[in-house]
Coordinates of C-alpha atoms and ligand atoms in Angstrom, one line a residue:
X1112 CA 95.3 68.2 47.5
X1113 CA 95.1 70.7 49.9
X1114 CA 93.9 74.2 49.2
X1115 CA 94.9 77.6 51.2
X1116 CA 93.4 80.4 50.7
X1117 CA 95.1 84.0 51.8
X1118 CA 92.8 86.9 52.1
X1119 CA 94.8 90.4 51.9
X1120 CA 97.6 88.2 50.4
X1121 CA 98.9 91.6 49.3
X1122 CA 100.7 92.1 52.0
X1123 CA 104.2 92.6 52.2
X1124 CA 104.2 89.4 55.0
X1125 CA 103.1 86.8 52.5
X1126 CA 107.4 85.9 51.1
X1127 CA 107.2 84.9 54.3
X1128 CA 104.2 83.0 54.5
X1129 CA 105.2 81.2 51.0
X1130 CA 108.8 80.4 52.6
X1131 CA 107.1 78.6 55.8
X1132 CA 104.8 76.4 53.1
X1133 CA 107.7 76.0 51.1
X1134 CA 110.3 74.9 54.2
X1135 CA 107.1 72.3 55.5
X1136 CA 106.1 70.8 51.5
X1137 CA 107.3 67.4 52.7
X1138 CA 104.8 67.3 55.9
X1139 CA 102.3 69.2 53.9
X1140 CA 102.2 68.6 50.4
X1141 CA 100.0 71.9 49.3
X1142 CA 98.5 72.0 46.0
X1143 CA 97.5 75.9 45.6
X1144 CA 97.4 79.0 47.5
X1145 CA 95.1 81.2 46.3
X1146 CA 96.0 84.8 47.4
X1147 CA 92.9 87.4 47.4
X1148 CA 92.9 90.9 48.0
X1149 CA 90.7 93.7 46.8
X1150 CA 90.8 96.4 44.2
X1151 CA 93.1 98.7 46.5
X1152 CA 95.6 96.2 46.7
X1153 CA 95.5 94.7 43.1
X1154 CA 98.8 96.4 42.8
X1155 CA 100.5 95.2 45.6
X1156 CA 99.4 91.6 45.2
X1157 CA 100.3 91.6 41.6
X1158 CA 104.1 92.1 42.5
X1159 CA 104.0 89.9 46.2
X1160 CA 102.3 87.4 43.8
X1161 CA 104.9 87.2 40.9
X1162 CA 107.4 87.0 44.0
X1163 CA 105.7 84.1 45.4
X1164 CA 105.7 81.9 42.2
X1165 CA 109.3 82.6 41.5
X1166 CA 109.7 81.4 45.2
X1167 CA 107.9 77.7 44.4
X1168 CA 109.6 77.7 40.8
X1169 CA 113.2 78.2 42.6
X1170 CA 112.4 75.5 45.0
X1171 CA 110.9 73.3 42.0
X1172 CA 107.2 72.4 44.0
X1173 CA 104.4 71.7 42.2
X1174 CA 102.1 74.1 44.1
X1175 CA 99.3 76.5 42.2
X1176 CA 99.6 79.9 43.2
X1177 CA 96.4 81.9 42.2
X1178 CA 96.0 85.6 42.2
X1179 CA 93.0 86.8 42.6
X1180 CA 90.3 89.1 43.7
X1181 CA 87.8 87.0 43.5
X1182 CA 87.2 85.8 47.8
X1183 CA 84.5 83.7 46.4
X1184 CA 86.4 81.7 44.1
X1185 CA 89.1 81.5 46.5
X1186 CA 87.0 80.4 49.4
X1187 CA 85.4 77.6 47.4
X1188 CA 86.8 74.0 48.7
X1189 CA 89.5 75.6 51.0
X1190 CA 91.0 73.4 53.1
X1191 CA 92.6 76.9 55.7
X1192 CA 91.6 80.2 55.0
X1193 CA 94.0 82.4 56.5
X1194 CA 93.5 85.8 56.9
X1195 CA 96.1 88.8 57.0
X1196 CA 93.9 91.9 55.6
X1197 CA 93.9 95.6 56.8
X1198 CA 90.5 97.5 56.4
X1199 CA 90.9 100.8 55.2
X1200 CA 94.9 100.0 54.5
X1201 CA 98.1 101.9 56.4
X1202 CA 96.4 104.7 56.0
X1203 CA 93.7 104.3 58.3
X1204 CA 96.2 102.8 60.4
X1205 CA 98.0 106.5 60.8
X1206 CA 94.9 108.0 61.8
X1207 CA 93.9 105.1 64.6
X1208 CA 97.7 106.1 65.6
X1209 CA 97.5 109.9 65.9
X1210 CA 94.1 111.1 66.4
X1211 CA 94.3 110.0 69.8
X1212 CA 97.8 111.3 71.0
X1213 CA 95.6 115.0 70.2
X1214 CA 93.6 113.7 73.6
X1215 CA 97.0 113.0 75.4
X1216 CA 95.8 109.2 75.0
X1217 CA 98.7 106.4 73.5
X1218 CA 97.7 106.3 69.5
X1219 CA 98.6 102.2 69.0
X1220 CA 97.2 100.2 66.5
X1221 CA 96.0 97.5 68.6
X1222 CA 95.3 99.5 72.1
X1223 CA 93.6 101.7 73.5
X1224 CA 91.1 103.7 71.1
X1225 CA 93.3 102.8 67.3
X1226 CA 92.5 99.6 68.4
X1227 CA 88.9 99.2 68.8
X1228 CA 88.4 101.1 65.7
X1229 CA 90.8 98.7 64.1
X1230 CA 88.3 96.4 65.4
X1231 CA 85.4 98.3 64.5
X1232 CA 86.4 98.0 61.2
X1233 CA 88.0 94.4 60.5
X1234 CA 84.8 92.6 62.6
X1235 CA 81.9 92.8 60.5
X1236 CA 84.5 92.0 57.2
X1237 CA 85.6 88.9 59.4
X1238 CA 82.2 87.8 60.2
X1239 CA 81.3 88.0 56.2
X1240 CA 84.1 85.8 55.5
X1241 CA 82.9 83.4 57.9
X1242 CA 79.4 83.4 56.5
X1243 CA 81.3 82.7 52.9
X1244 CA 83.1 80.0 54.7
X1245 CA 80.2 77.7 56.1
X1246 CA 78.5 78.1 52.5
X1247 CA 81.7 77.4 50.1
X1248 CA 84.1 75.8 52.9
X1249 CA 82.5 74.4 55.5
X1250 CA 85.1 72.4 56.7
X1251 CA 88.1 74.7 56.6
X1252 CA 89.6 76.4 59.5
X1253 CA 90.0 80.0 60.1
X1254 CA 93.3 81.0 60.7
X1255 CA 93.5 84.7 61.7
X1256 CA 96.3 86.9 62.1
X1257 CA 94.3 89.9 61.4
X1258 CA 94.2 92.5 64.5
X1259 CA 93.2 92.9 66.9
X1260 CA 93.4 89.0 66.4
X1261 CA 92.2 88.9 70.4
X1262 CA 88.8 90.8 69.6
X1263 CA 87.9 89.7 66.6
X1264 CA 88.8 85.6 67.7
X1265 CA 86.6 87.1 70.4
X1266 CA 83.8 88.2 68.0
X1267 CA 84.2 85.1 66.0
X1268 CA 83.4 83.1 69.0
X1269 CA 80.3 84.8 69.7
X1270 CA 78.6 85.8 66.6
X1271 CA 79.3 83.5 64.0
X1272 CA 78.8 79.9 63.2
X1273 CA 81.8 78.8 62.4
X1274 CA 83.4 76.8 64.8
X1275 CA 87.2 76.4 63.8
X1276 CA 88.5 79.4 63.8
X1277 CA 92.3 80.1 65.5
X1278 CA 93.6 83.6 66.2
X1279 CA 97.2 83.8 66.1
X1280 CA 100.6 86.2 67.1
X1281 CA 103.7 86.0 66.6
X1282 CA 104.7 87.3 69.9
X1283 CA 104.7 84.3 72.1
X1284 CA 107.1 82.6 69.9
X1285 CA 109.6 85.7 69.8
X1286 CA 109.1 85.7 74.1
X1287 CA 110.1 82.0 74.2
X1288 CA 113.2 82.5 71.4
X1289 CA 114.2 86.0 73.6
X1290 CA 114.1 83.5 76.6
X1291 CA 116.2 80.9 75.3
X1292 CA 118.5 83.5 73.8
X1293 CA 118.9 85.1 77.6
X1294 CA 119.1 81.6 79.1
X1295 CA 122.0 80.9 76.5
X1296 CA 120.1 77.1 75.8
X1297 CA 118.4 76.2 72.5
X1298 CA 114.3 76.7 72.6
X1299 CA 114.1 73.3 72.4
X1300 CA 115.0 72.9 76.0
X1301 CA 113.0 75.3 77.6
X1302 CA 109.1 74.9 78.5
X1303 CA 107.3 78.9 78.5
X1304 CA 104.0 78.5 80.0
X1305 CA 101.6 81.5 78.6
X1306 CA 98.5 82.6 79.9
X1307 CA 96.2 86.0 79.1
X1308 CA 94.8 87.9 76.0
X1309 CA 96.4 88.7 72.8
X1310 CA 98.7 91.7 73.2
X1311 CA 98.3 90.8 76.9
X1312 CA 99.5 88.1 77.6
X1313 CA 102.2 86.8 80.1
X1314 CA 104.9 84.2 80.3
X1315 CA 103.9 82.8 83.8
X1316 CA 105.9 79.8 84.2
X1317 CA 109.7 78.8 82.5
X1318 CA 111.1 75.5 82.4
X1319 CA 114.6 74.7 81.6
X1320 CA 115.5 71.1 81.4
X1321 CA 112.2 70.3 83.7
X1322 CA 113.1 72.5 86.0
X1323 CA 111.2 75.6 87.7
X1324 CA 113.2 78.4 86.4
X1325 CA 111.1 81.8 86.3
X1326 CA 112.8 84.0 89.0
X1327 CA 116.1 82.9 87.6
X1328 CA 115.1 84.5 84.1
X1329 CA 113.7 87.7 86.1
X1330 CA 117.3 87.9 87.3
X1331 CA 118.8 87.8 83.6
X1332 CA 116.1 90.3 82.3
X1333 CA 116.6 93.1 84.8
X1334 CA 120.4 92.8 85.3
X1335 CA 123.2 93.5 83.0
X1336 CA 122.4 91.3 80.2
X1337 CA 119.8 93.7 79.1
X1338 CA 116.0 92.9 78.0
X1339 CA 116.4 90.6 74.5
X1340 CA 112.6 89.9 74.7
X1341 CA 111.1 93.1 72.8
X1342 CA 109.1 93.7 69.2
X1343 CA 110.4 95.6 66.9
X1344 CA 107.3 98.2 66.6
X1345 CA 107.4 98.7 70.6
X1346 CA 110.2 101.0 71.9
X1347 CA 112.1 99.5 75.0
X1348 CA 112.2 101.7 77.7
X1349 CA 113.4 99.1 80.1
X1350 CA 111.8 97.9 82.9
X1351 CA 111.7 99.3 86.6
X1352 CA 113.7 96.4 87.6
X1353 CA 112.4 96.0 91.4
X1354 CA 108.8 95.9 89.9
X1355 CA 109.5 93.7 86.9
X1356 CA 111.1 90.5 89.7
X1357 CA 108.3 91.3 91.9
X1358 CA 105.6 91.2 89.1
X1359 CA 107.5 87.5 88.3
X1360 CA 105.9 86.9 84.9
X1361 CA 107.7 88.0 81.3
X1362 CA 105.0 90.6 80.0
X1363 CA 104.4 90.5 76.1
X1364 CA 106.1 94.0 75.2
X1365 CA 102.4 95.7 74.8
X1366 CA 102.4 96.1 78.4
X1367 CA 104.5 98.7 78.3
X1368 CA 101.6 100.7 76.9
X1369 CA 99.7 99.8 80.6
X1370 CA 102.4 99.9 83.0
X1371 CA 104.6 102.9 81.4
X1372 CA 102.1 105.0 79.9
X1373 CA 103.4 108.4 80.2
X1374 CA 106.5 107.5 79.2
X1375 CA 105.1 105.4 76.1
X1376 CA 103.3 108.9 75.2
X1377 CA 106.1 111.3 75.6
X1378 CA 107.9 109.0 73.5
X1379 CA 105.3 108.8 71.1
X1380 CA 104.8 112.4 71.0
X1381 CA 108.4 112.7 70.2
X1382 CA 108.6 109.6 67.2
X1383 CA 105.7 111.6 65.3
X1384 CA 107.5 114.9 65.5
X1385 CA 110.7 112.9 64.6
X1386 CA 109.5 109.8 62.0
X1387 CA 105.8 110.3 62.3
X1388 CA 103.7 107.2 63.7
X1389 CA 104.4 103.9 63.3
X1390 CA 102.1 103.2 60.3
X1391 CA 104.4 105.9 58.5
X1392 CA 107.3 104.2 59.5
X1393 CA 105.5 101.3 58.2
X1394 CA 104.4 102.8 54.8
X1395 CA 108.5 103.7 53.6
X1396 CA 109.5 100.3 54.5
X1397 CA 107.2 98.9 52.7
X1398 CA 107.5 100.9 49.5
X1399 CA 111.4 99.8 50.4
X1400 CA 110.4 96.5 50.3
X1401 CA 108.1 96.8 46.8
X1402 CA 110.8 98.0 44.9
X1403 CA 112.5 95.1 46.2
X1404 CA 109.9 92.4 45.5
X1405 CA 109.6 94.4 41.7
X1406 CA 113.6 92.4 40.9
X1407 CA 112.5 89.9 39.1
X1408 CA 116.1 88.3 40.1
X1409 CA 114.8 88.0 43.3
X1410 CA 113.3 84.8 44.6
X1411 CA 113.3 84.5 48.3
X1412 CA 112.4 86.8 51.4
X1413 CA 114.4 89.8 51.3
X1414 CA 115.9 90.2 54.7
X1415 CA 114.8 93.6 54.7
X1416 CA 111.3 92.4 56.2
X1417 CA 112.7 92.0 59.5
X1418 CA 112.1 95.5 60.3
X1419 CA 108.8 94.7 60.5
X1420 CA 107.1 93.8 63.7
X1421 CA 105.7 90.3 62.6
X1422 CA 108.8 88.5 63.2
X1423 CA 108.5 84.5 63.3
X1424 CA 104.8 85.4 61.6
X1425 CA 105.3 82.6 59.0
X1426 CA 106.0 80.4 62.2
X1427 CA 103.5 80.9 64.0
X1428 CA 100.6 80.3 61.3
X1429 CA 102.2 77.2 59.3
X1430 CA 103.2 75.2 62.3
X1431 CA 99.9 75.7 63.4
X1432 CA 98.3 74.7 60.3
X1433 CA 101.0 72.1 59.9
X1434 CA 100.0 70.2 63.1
X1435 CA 96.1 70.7 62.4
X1436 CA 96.6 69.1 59.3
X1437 CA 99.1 65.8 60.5
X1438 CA 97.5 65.8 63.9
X1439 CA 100.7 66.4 65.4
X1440 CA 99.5 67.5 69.4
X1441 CA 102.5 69.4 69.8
X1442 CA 102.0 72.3 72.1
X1443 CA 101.4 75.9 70.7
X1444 CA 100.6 79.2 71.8
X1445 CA 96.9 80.2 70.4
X1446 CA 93.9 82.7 70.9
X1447 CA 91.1 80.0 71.0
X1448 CA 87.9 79.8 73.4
X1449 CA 89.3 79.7 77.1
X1450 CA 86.7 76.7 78.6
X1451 CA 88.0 77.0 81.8
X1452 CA 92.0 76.8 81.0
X1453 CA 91.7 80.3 82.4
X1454 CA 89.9 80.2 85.7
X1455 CA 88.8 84.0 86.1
X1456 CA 88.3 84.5 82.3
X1457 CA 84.5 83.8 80.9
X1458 CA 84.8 79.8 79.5
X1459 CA 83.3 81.4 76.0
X1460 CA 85.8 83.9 75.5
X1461 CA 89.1 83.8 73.4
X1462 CA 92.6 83.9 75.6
X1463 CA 95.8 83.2 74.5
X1464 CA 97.2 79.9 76.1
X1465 CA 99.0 76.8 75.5
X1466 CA 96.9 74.3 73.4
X1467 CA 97.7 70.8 72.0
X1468 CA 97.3 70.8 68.5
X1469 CA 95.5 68.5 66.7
X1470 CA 93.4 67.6 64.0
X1471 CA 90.0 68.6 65.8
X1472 CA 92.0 71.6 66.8
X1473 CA 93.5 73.1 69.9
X1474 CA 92.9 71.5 73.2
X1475 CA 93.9 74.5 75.6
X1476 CA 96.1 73.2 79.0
X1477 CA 94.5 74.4 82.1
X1478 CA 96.8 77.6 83.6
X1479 CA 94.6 78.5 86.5
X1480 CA 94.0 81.3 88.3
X1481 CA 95.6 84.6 87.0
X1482 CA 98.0 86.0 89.1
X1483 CA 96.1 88.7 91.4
X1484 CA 98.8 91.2 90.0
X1485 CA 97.4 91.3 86.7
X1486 CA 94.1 89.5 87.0
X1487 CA 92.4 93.2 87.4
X1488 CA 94.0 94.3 84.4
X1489 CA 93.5 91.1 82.2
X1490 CA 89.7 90.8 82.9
X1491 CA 89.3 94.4 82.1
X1492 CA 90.9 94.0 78.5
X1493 CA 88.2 90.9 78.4
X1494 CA 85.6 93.1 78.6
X1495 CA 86.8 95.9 76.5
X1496 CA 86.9 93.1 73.8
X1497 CA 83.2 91.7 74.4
X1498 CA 82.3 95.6 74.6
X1499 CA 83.8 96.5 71.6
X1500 CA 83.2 93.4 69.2
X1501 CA 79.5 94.0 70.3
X1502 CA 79.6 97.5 69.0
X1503 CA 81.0 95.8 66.3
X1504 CA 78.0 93.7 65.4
X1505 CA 75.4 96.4 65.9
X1506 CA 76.6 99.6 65.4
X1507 CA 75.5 100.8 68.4
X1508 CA 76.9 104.9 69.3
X1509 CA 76.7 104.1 73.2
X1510 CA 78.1 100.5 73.5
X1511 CA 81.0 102.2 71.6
X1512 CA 81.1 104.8 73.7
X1513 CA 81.2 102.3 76.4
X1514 CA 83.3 100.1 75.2
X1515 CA 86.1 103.3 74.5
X1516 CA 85.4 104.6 77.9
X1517 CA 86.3 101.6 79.9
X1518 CA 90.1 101.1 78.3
X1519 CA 91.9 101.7 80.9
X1520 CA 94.6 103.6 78.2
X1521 CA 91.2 106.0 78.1
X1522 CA 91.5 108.6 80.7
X1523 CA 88.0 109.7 80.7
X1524 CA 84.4 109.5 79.5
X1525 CA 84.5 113.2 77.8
X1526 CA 87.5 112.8 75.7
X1527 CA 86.1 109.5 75.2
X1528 CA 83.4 110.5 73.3
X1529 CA 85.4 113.5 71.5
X1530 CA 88.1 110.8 70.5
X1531 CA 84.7 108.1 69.5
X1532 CA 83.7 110.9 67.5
X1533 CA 86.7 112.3 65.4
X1534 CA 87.5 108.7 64.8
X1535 CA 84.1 107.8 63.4
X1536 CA 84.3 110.6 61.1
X1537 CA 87.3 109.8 60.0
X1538 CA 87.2 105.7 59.6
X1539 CA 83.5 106.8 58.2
X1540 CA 83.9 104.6 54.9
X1541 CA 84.9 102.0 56.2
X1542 CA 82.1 101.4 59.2
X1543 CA 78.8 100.6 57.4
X1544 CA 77.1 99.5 60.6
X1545 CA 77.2 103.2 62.5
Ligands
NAD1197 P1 98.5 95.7 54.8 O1 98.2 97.1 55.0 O2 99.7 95.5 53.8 O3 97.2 95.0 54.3 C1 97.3 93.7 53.7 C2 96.4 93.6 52.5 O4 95.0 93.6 52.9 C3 96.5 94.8 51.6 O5 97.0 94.4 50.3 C4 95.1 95.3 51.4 O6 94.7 95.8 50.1 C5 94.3 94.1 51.8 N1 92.9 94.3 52.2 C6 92.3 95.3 52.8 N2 91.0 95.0 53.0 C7 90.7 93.8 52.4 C8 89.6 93.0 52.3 N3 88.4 93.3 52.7 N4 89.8 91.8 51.7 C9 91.0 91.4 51.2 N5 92.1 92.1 51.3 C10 92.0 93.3 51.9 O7 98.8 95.0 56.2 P2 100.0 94.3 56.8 O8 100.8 95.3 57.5 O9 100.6 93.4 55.9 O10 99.2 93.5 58.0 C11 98.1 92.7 57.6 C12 97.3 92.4 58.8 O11 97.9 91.4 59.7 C13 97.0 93.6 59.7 O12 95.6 93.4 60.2 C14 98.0 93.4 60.9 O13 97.5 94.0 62.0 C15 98.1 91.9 61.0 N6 99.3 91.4 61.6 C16 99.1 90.6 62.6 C17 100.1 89.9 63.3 C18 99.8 89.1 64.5 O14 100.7 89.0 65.4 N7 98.6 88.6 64.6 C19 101.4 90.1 62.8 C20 101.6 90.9 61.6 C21 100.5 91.5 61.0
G6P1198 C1 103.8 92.6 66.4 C2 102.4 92.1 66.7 C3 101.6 92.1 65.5 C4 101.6 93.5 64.9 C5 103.0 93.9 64.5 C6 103.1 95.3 64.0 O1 104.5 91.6 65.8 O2 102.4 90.8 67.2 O3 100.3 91.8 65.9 O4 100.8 93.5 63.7 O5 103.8 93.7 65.6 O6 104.2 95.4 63.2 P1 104.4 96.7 62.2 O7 105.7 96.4 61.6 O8 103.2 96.7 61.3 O9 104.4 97.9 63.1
MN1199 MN1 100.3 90.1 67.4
MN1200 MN1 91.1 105.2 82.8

């Protein structure tokens, strides 16, 4: 029978997780999922835990869930090991969020300096797990949702073994549902060609009914009917319309961090005065939703989880895991290595694109060239990544110094190294290798 294994399955995502395995049981009959977190989170696992087995008793499967924080035990004979951990918890998560808005730089968990220390942090725990995996698993594939899911895929890639490894997002999915939602038609009759990075990524091409509709959908999204295409954790500050129809591509919302940058900062100075960062935003809903999960009357998702940014998260990773197990080759959005579907990105590196899914895994469909209005942009985020996941890997001061100093969010090479250094001290538990 086939064996999942969850690692951080304390957080507050995995109802809906459980609800996606649930909803597919016919397709793909699991037999356990064994969730693992670590000392820290025993708490919060216990209670997401006891949640998820009164979700499989209401729907009357025969699926094994395990608590656990044993990884090893968990790993052993997996058949997916999916991955949805935070090093260092929310709390590190407030400081990659606010130390840098002290150097007038956007504080974001997944950009500019919070996000390669996210990385900094999460890589050398990933690359453990896949050392675990080729010993006790060597067959299973890596799903990871854990960000930056574009670095460490990217990392993955380049310094492990392990060959089957996905990196995942929700966002693509909630850009093609905002589409369809603008368009008025059901998803199933629109085609969203995607090309570029995780958290940078672009829908370049839309189809409705076989037929070229892209400008038409520029029209929708900067006219009356208002932008429908956003994430929850990203404030809309709509869109210069002239520049969004010339740029011709739907941006995942995280370009609003590159293309309206002091805005994105005065409102984030604002929000902390106001509600404090996002990860404290974060930290009450999810208490909210604790107390929730705590009723043992309760037995499904509570719809209170929508507030979070991971929208369509349960989606995203069980159709994916769905089709690698039944072979389906239906097309999905992935972070897998580009080999040339990506014509100015490096063939080794992880991009987000459209792949076929099948049992070998994802076959990525050639996109081409990037357009030239982004390409600068995309290839500079590319080697960010390969900068950072390499200061990753060896601890090395100056490529992290590098590696913070060529974001493009960074505005220069002395409060670089100011921000490189408050943020080391700070994360200092939690980054072995400097
Ligand atoms: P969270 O803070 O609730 O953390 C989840 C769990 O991970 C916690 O229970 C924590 O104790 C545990 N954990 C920490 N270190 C661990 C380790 N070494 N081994 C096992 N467990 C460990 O986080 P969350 O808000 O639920 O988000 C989880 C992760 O998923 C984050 O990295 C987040 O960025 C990511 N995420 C990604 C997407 C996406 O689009 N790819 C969507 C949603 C969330
Ligand atoms: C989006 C992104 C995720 C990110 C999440 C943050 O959905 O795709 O990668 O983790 O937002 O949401 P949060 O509720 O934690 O701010
Ligand atoms: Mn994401
Ligand atoms: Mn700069």
């Amino acid at each position: 029978g086939l064996k999942i294994a969850t690692i951080g399955g304390g957080s507050s995502y995995t109802p809906e997780l459980i609800e996606g395995f649930i909803k597919r049981f016919k397709e793909m009959p699991i037999k356990e999922i064994w969730l693992v977190d670590i000392e820290e989170g025993k708490e919060k696992l216990e209670i997401v835990g006891a949640l998820a087995k009164r979700m499989i008793a209401k729907a009357n499967l025969p699926i094994k869930i395990v608590l656990t924080l044993d990884r090893q035990a968990a790993l052993k004979d997996a058949d997916f090991v999916t991955t949805q951990f935070r090093v260092g918890q929310l709390a590190a998560r407030v400081k990659d969020e606010s130390i840098p808005l002290k150097y007038n730089t956007i504080g974001q968990e997944t950009n500019g300096p919070g996000g390669l220390f996210k990385g900094l942090r999460t890589i050398p725990v990933i690359l453990k797990i896949c050392e675990e995996m080729l010993e006790l698993c060597p067959n299973a594939w890596l799903v990871n949702f854990t960000n930056p899911a574009g670095m460490v895929t990217e990392a993955v890639l380049r310094y492990s073994n392990l060959k089957k490894v996905v990196g995942l997002c929700n966002g693509p999915i909630g850009i093609e549902k905002g589409i369809a939602e603008l368009l008025k038609v059901s998803v199933n009759r629109i085609y969203v060609e995607f090309s570029g990075l995780n958290h940078m990524v672009f829908a370049k091409r839309i189809y409705l009914d076989g037929e070229d509709c892209t400008e038409y959908v520029m029209e929708l999204m900067t006219g009356s009917a208002g932008n429908t295409i956003s994430l929850k954790n990203i404030e809309d500050l709509g869109w210069e319309p002239e520049f969004l129809k010339k740029l011709g591509m739907v941006p995942i919302g995280y370009l609003r961090y590159y293309f309206q940058t002091s805005k994105m900062l005065a409102e984030q100075l604002v929000a902390v005065e106001n509600e404090g960062t996002r990860a404290q935003v974060v930290q009450r809903v999810e208490r909210e939703l604790f107390e929730l999960y705590k009723d043992e009357t309760l037995a499904i998702k509570p719809p209170q989880l929508e507030q979070r940014g991971g929208a369509y998260y349960s989606e995203a990773a069980c159709n994916l895991i769905c089709s690698i197990y039944t072979d389906k080759r239906d097309i999905q959005t992935v972070n897998t290595q580009n080999k040339g579907a990506i014509a100015d990105i490096d063939p080794m590196s992880a991009v987000e694109v459209n792949c076929v899914i099948t049992k070998q895994g994802p076959i990525p469909l050639v996109t081409g060239e990037l357009p030239v209005s982004i390409k600068g942009l995309v290839q500079q985020i590319k080697s960010f990544e390969r900068t950072a996941a390499e200061a990753a890997v060896t601890g090395d001061y100056a490529t992290a110094l590098l590696a913070m100093t060529i974001n493009p969010l960074v505005p220069n090479d002395t409060d670089a190294k100011k921000m490189l250094d408050e943020l080391l001290a700070a994360h200092v538990e939690y980054l072995p290798q400097f």
